[in-house]
Amino acid sequence: MARSAFSPSALLHRLTRRSSPAHDRAPSQSASAFAFGQQEEQAGPSSLTAAHQAASLVARLPELVVQADHIAATLYAGQHGQRRAGWGDTFWQYRQAQPGEPSNHIDWRQSARSTHAYVRETEAESAQTIVLWCDLSPSMNWRSSSALPFKQERAILLLLSMAGLFLRNGERVRLLTPSGMAALPSNCTRLERLALGFAHLAASPTAADGTTTEFQPLPPAELVPRRAHLLIASDFLCPDQTLTTCLNHLAGRPVRAHLIQVADPAERALPYNGRVAFEGLEHESPIDLPHVQTLRPDYEALVAGRDSFLASQAAQHGHDLTLHCTQDAPLPTLLNLHEKIGGKLGPLHRGIRI
């Protein structure tokens, strides 16, 4: 019987609760399983594993920064010039209120003329604030093959690439941590500062006494500046209610969130065979599945349903979602993301324009 750490173990638990007959079958005579990599990712990474991952990330930072800067230059060369419009409080317009909008944001005089609630906002000439958040929870420290990047590493590359483009456009780019905005070093380029900030965050779960703390997959909405654009890179393997609550709170500030869903190909297709014992990365209980290949169609349907849920929740709260698989080159995903963000960096909820 093969054993494998597997990132979306929570999805497997959902699936086996719905299809218990497959779970109860006798084990196959062949105990073969398509094991990925060297099973270097274990369930619930220890502080040593976290420290090793942080050290590996630091070692890769120079290459990641070079890659990100090159990609940003490619995106910058291909974009059209953007014209700034408006003069602060001299130009204003109304937008429809978003779900979760505080009542004191509503312009009741304008709203009384329609069946919708409206908020009055001014156009701004100043640079836009871009906030980066990377999910550094244990499930992001996983890859199904040594030929693939870790999800965390690819997430950081995507964020740094977009940051490089924003910086070239004169925007303010900040890195959000669980306790607030990161204080970045000043003795290097702006992109290198952000990269060092990510490295510091990756190392922070390991305390001096060897204890570990858990990263939260989603940002604390109350720490995001109002009217900012927030880029969230995550696998979004969190409880549905956690995601919905976060998106609702962000919309109410208001903050425009751009969700980047980073997935390993094995998480999408479950390409295992035979009997496999799966171990979760975030304290999920182990699950032993005989004939795991028989669950593949149902698992793929579950993944498709999860994708649909993420997309619908993002759209419902005025945000957008972009999927990236780690076996793919980053540039097509970034072009797609740039196209989505490009139009929205103009009016934020039809409010701030650049």
Coordinates of C-alpha atoms in Angstrom, one line a residue:
M1 CA 0.0 0.0 0.0
A2 CA 1.4 3.4 -1.0
R3 CA 1.3 6.4 1.3
S4 CA 1.1 9.9 0.1
A5 CA 0.8 13.4 1.7
F6 CA -2.0 15.0 -0.3
S7 CA -3.0 18.7 -0.3
P8 CA -6.8 18.5 -0.8
S9 CA -7.5 15.7 1.7
A10 CA -10.5 17.6 2.9
L11 CA -12.0 17.1 -0.6
L12 CA -11.3 13.4 -0.3
H13 CA -13.1 13.3 3.0
R14 CA -16.1 15.0 1.4
L15 CA -16.1 12.5 -1.4
T16 CA -15.9 9.4 0.7
R17 CA -18.7 10.6 2.9
R18 CA -20.9 10.7 -0.3
S19 CA -19.6 7.4 -1.8
S20 CA -19.0 5.1 1.1
P21 CA -19.5 1.8 -0.9
A22 CA -16.2 2.5 -2.8
H23 CA -14.5 3.1 0.5
D24 CA -15.7 -0.2 1.9
R25 CA -14.5 -2.4 -0.9
A26 CA -11.8 -5.0 -0.3
P27 CA -8.3 -3.9 -1.1
S28 CA -7.0 -4.7 -4.6
Q29 CA -4.7 -7.7 -5.0
S30 CA -2.2 -5.2 -6.4
A31 CA -1.1 -2.7 -3.8
S32 CA 0.3 -0.4 -6.5
A33 CA -0.2 3.3 -6.5
F34 CA 1.1 6.1 -8.6
A35 CA 3.2 7.8 -6.0
F36 CA 4.3 11.3 -6.7
G37 CA 7.8 12.7 -6.1
Q38 CA 9.6 11.4 -3.1
Q39 CA 6.7 12.0 -0.7
E40 CA 8.8 14.8 0.7
E41 CA 5.7 16.5 2.1
Q42 CA 4.3 15.0 5.2
A43 CA 1.0 15.6 7.0
G44 CA 1.2 18.6 9.3
P45 CA 4.7 19.8 8.5
S46 CA 7.0 20.0 11.5
S47 CA 8.9 23.1 12.5
L48 CA 12.0 21.5 10.8
T49 CA 10.0 21.1 7.6
A50 CA 8.8 24.7 7.8
A51 CA 12.4 25.9 8.4
H52 CA 13.6 23.8 5.4
Q53 CA 10.9 25.2 3.2
A54 CA 11.8 28.8 4.2
A55 CA 15.5 28.2 3.6
S56 CA 14.7 26.7 0.2
L57 CA 12.5 29.7 -0.7
V58 CA 15.3 32.2 0.4
A59 CA 17.8 30.3 -1.8
R60 CA 15.4 30.6 -4.8
L61 CA 14.6 34.3 -4.2
P62 CA 17.2 35.7 -6.7
E63 CA 15.9 33.5 -9.5
L64 CA 12.3 34.3 -8.6
V65 CA 13.0 38.0 -8.6
V66 CA 14.7 37.8 -12.0
Q67 CA 11.8 35.7 -13.4
A68 CA 9.2 38.1 -12.0
D69 CA 11.0 41.2 -13.3
H70 CA 11.3 39.7 -16.8
I71 CA 7.6 38.7 -16.9
A72 CA 6.7 42.2 -15.6
A73 CA 8.7 43.8 -18.4
T74 CA 6.9 41.6 -20.9
L75 CA 3.5 42.6 -19.6
Y76 CA 4.5 46.3 -19.4
A77 CA 5.7 46.3 -23.0
G78 CA 2.4 44.9 -24.2
Q79 CA 0.0 47.1 -22.3
H80 CA -1.5 50.3 -23.6
G81 CA -0.9 53.6 -21.8
Q82 CA -3.4 54.5 -19.1
R83 CA -4.6 58.1 -18.6
R84 CA -5.3 59.4 -15.2
A85 CA -8.6 61.2 -14.9
G86 CA -10.2 63.4 -12.2
W87 CA -9.1 65.9 -9.6
G88 CA -9.7 64.4 -6.2
D89 CA -12.9 65.8 -4.7
T90 CA -13.8 67.9 -7.8
F91 CA -15.2 65.0 -9.7
W92 CA -17.6 62.3 -8.3
Q93 CA -20.1 59.7 -9.4
Y94 CA -22.4 57.2 -7.9
R95 CA -22.0 53.4 -7.8
Q96 CA -24.4 50.7 -6.6
A97 CA -23.8 49.5 -3.1
Q98 CA -22.0 46.2 -2.8
P99 CA -23.1 43.3 -0.5
G100 CA -21.9 43.9 3.0
E101 CA -21.6 47.7 2.4
P102 CA -22.0 49.6 5.7
S103 CA -25.2 51.7 5.9
N104 CA -23.3 54.9 6.6
H105 CA -21.7 54.6 3.1
I106 CA -25.1 54.9 1.4
D107 CA -26.2 58.2 -0.2
W108 CA -29.9 58.0 0.8
R109 CA -30.9 61.0 -1.2
Q110 CA -29.8 59.4 -4.5
S111 CA -31.0 56.0 -3.4
A112 CA -34.5 57.3 -2.8
R113 CA -34.8 58.0 -6.6
S114 CA -34.2 54.4 -7.5
T115 CA -34.9 50.8 -6.4
H116 CA -31.1 50.4 -5.7
A117 CA -28.9 51.7 -2.9
Y118 CA -26.1 54.0 -4.2
V119 CA -22.8 55.2 -2.8
R120 CA -21.2 58.5 -3.8
E121 CA -17.4 58.4 -4.4
T122 CA -14.9 60.8 -5.9
E123 CA -12.4 60.3 -8.7
A124 CA -8.8 60.2 -7.6
E125 CA -5.6 61.3 -9.4
S126 CA -3.2 59.7 -6.9
A127 CA -1.6 56.3 -7.5
Q128 CA -3.6 53.2 -6.6
T129 CA -2.7 51.0 -3.7
I130 CA -2.1 47.4 -4.5
V131 CA -1.9 44.9 -1.6
L132 CA -0.4 41.4 -1.9
W133 CA -1.5 38.4 0.2
C134 CA 0.1 35.0 -0.2
D135 CA -1.4 31.9 1.5
L136 CA 1.5 30.3 3.4
S137 CA -0.5 27.6 5.1
P138 CA 0.8 24.0 5.0
S139 CA -1.2 22.9 2.0
M140 CA 0.7 25.4 -0.1
N141 CA 4.0 23.7 0.8
W142 CA 3.2 20.8 -1.5
R143 CA 3.9 19.5 -5.0
S144 CA 3.1 16.1 -6.5
S145 CA 6.4 15.8 -8.3
S146 CA 9.9 17.1 -7.9
A147 CA 9.6 18.3 -11.5
L148 CA 7.0 20.8 -10.4
P149 CA 7.3 24.0 -8.3
F150 CA 5.7 24.1 -4.8
K151 CA 2.4 25.9 -4.9
Q152 CA 3.8 28.5 -2.5
E153 CA 6.7 29.2 -4.8
R154 CA 4.5 29.6 -7.8
A155 CA 2.1 31.8 -5.9
I156 CA 5.0 34.1 -4.9
L157 CA 6.2 34.3 -8.5
L158 CA 2.8 35.3 -9.8
L159 CA 2.4 38.0 -7.1
L160 CA 5.9 39.3 -7.7
S161 CA 5.4 39.5 -11.4
M162 CA 2.2 41.5 -11.0
A163 CA 3.9 43.7 -8.4
G164 CA 6.7 44.4 -10.9
L165 CA 4.2 45.5 -13.5
F166 CA 2.3 47.7 -11.0
L167 CA 5.5 49.3 -9.8
R168 CA 6.5 50.1 -13.4
N169 CA 3.1 51.8 -13.7
G170 CA 3.8 54.0 -10.6
E171 CA 1.4 52.2 -8.3
R172 CA 2.0 51.7 -4.6
V173 CA 2.5 48.0 -3.8
R174 CA 2.4 46.7 -0.2
L175 CA 2.7 43.3 1.4
L176 CA 0.0 42.3 3.9
T177 CA 0.8 40.0 6.9
P178 CA -1.5 38.5 9.5
S179 CA -0.6 41.5 11.8
G180 CA -0.7 44.3 9.2
M181 CA 1.5 45.8 6.5
A182 CA 5.0 44.3 6.3
A183 CA 7.9 46.6 7.1
L184 CA 10.2 46.0 4.2
P185 CA 14.0 46.5 4.0
S186 CA 15.3 49.6 2.2
N187 CA 18.7 48.6 0.9
C188 CA 17.5 46.9 -2.3
T189 CA 15.1 47.3 -5.2
R190 CA 11.4 47.5 -4.5
L191 CA 10.8 44.1 -6.0
E192 CA 13.6 42.6 -4.0
R193 CA 12.1 44.1 -0.8
L194 CA 8.8 42.4 -1.5
A195 CA 10.6 39.1 -2.1
L196 CA 12.5 39.4 1.2
G197 CA 9.2 40.1 2.9
F198 CA 7.7 36.9 1.5
A199 CA 10.8 35.0 2.7
H200 CA 10.5 36.5 6.2
L201 CA 6.8 35.5 6.3
A202 CA 7.6 31.9 5.2
A203 CA 10.1 31.6 8.1
S204 CA 7.9 33.2 10.8
P205 CA 5.9 30.1 11.8
T206 CA 9.0 28.7 13.4
A207 CA 9.6 30.3 16.8
A208 CA 12.9 30.4 18.8
D209 CA 11.6 27.6 21.1
G210 CA 10.9 25.4 18.1
T211 CA 7.1 25.7 18.3
T212 CA 5.0 26.4 15.3
T213 CA 2.0 28.7 14.5
E214 CA -0.6 28.2 11.8
F215 CA -0.9 30.6 8.9
Q216 CA -4.4 31.7 7.9
P217 CA -5.2 31.1 4.2
L218 CA -7.1 34.3 3.8
P219 CA -6.3 37.9 4.8
P220 CA -7.8 39.8 7.7
A221 CA -10.1 42.2 5.8
E222 CA -10.0 44.8 8.5
L223 CA -6.2 45.3 7.8
V224 CA -6.7 46.0 4.1
P225 CA -6.7 49.7 3.2
R226 CA -10.1 51.0 2.0
R227 CA -10.4 51.2 -1.8
A228 CA -7.3 49.1 -2.4
H229 CA -6.9 46.3 -4.9
L230 CA -6.0 43.1 -3.1
L231 CA -4.3 40.2 -4.9
I232 CA -4.8 36.9 -3.0
A233 CA -2.8 33.9 -4.1
S234 CA -4.0 30.7 -2.5
D235 CA -5.2 27.1 -3.2
F236 CA -8.5 28.2 -1.4
L237 CA -8.8 24.8 0.3
C238 CA -10.5 26.4 3.2
P239 CA -14.0 26.0 4.6
D240 CA -16.7 27.6 2.4
Q241 CA -17.9 29.8 5.2
T242 CA -14.4 31.2 5.8
L243 CA -14.1 32.2 2.2
T244 CA -17.6 33.7 2.0
T245 CA -17.1 35.8 5.1
C246 CA -13.8 37.1 4.0
L247 CA -15.1 38.1 0.5
N248 CA -18.1 39.8 2.1
H249 CA -16.0 41.8 4.5
L250 CA -13.7 42.9 1.7
A251 CA -16.5 44.1 -0.5
G252 CA -17.9 46.1 2.4
R253 CA -14.8 48.2 2.9
P254 CA -14.8 48.4 -0.2
V255 CA -11.8 46.5 -1.5
R256 CA -11.6 44.9 -4.9
A257 CA -10.1 41.4 -4.6
H258 CA -8.4 39.4 -7.4
L259 CA -8.3 35.7 -6.4
I260 CA -5.5 33.6 -7.9
Q261 CA -6.2 30.0 -7.3
V262 CA -3.0 28.0 -7.4
A263 CA -3.4 24.2 -7.9
D264 CA -1.1 21.2 -8.5
P265 CA -2.2 19.0 -11.4
A266 CA -2.6 16.0 -9.0
E267 CA -5.1 18.0 -7.1
R268 CA -7.2 18.5 -10.2
A269 CA -7.2 14.9 -11.5
L270 CA -6.4 12.5 -8.6
P271 CA -4.1 10.4 -10.8
Y272 CA -3.5 7.6 -8.3
N273 CA -4.2 3.9 -8.7
G274 CA -4.7 1.0 -6.4
R275 CA -4.8 1.3 -2.6
V276 CA -3.4 4.6 -1.2
A277 CA -3.3 5.9 2.3
F278 CA -3.7 9.7 2.1
E279 CA -2.3 11.9 4.9
G280 CA -3.6 15.5 5.2
L281 CA -1.2 18.5 5.4
E282 CA -3.4 20.5 7.8
H283 CA -4.4 18.1 10.5
E284 CA -7.0 16.2 8.5
S285 CA -7.4 12.6 9.7
P286 CA -5.7 10.0 7.4
I287 CA -7.9 8.2 4.9
D288 CA -7.2 4.8 3.4
L289 CA -8.8 4.3 0.0
P290 CA -8.7 1.0 -1.9
H291 CA -9.1 1.2 -5.7
V292 CA -8.7 4.9 -5.5
Q293 CA -9.0 5.2 -9.3
T294 CA -12.7 4.3 -9.1
L295 CA -13.3 7.6 -7.2
R296 CA -11.7 9.6 -10.0
P297 CA -14.9 10.7 -11.9
D298 CA -16.6 11.7 -8.7
Y299 CA -13.5 13.5 -7.4
E300 CA -13.2 15.5 -10.7
A301 CA -16.9 16.4 -10.4
L302 CA -16.2 17.6 -6.9
V303 CA -13.3 19.7 -8.0
A304 CA -15.4 21.2 -10.8
G305 CA -18.1 22.0 -8.3
R306 CA -15.6 23.7 -6.0
D307 CA -14.3 25.8 -9.0
S308 CA -17.9 26.9 -9.7
F309 CA -18.5 27.8 -6.1
L310 CA -15.3 29.9 -6.0
A311 CA -16.1 31.7 -9.2
S312 CA -19.7 32.4 -8.2
Q313 CA -18.7 33.7 -4.7
A314 CA -16.0 36.0 -6.2
A315 CA -18.5 37.4 -8.8
Q316 CA -21.3 37.8 -6.3
H317 CA -19.1 40.0 -4.1
G318 CA -17.6 42.1 -6.9
H319 CA -14.3 40.3 -7.2
D320 CA -12.7 38.0 -9.8
L321 CA -11.0 34.6 -9.9
T322 CA -8.1 33.3 -12.0
L323 CA -7.0 29.6 -12.0
H324 CA -3.4 28.6 -12.4
C325 CA -2.0 25.1 -12.4
T326 CA 1.7 24.7 -11.5
Q327 CA 2.5 22.6 -14.6
D328 CA 1.6 25.6 -16.8
A329 CA 3.9 28.5 -17.6
P330 CA 3.0 31.6 -15.5
L331 CA 2.8 34.1 -18.4
P332 CA -0.6 33.0 -19.9
T333 CA -2.2 33.2 -16.4
L334 CA -0.7 36.6 -15.8
L335 CA -1.9 37.9 -19.1
N336 CA -5.4 36.7 -18.1
L337 CA -5.1 38.3 -14.7
H338 CA -3.7 41.5 -16.2
E339 CA -6.7 41.7 -18.5
K340 CA -9.1 41.3 -15.6
I341 CA -7.3 43.8 -13.4
G342 CA -6.6 46.3 -16.2
G343 CA -10.2 47.4 -16.5
K344 CA -10.8 47.4 -12.8
L345 CA -7.8 49.5 -11.9
G346 CA -9.8 52.2 -13.6
P347 CA -12.9 52.5 -11.5
L348 CA -12.8 50.6 -8.2
H349 CA -16.5 49.6 -7.8
R350 CA -17.0 52.5 -10.3
G351 CA -15.3 54.9 -7.9
I352 CA -11.6 55.5 -8.2
R353 CA -10.1 55.9 -11.7
I354 CA -6.5 55.9 -12.9

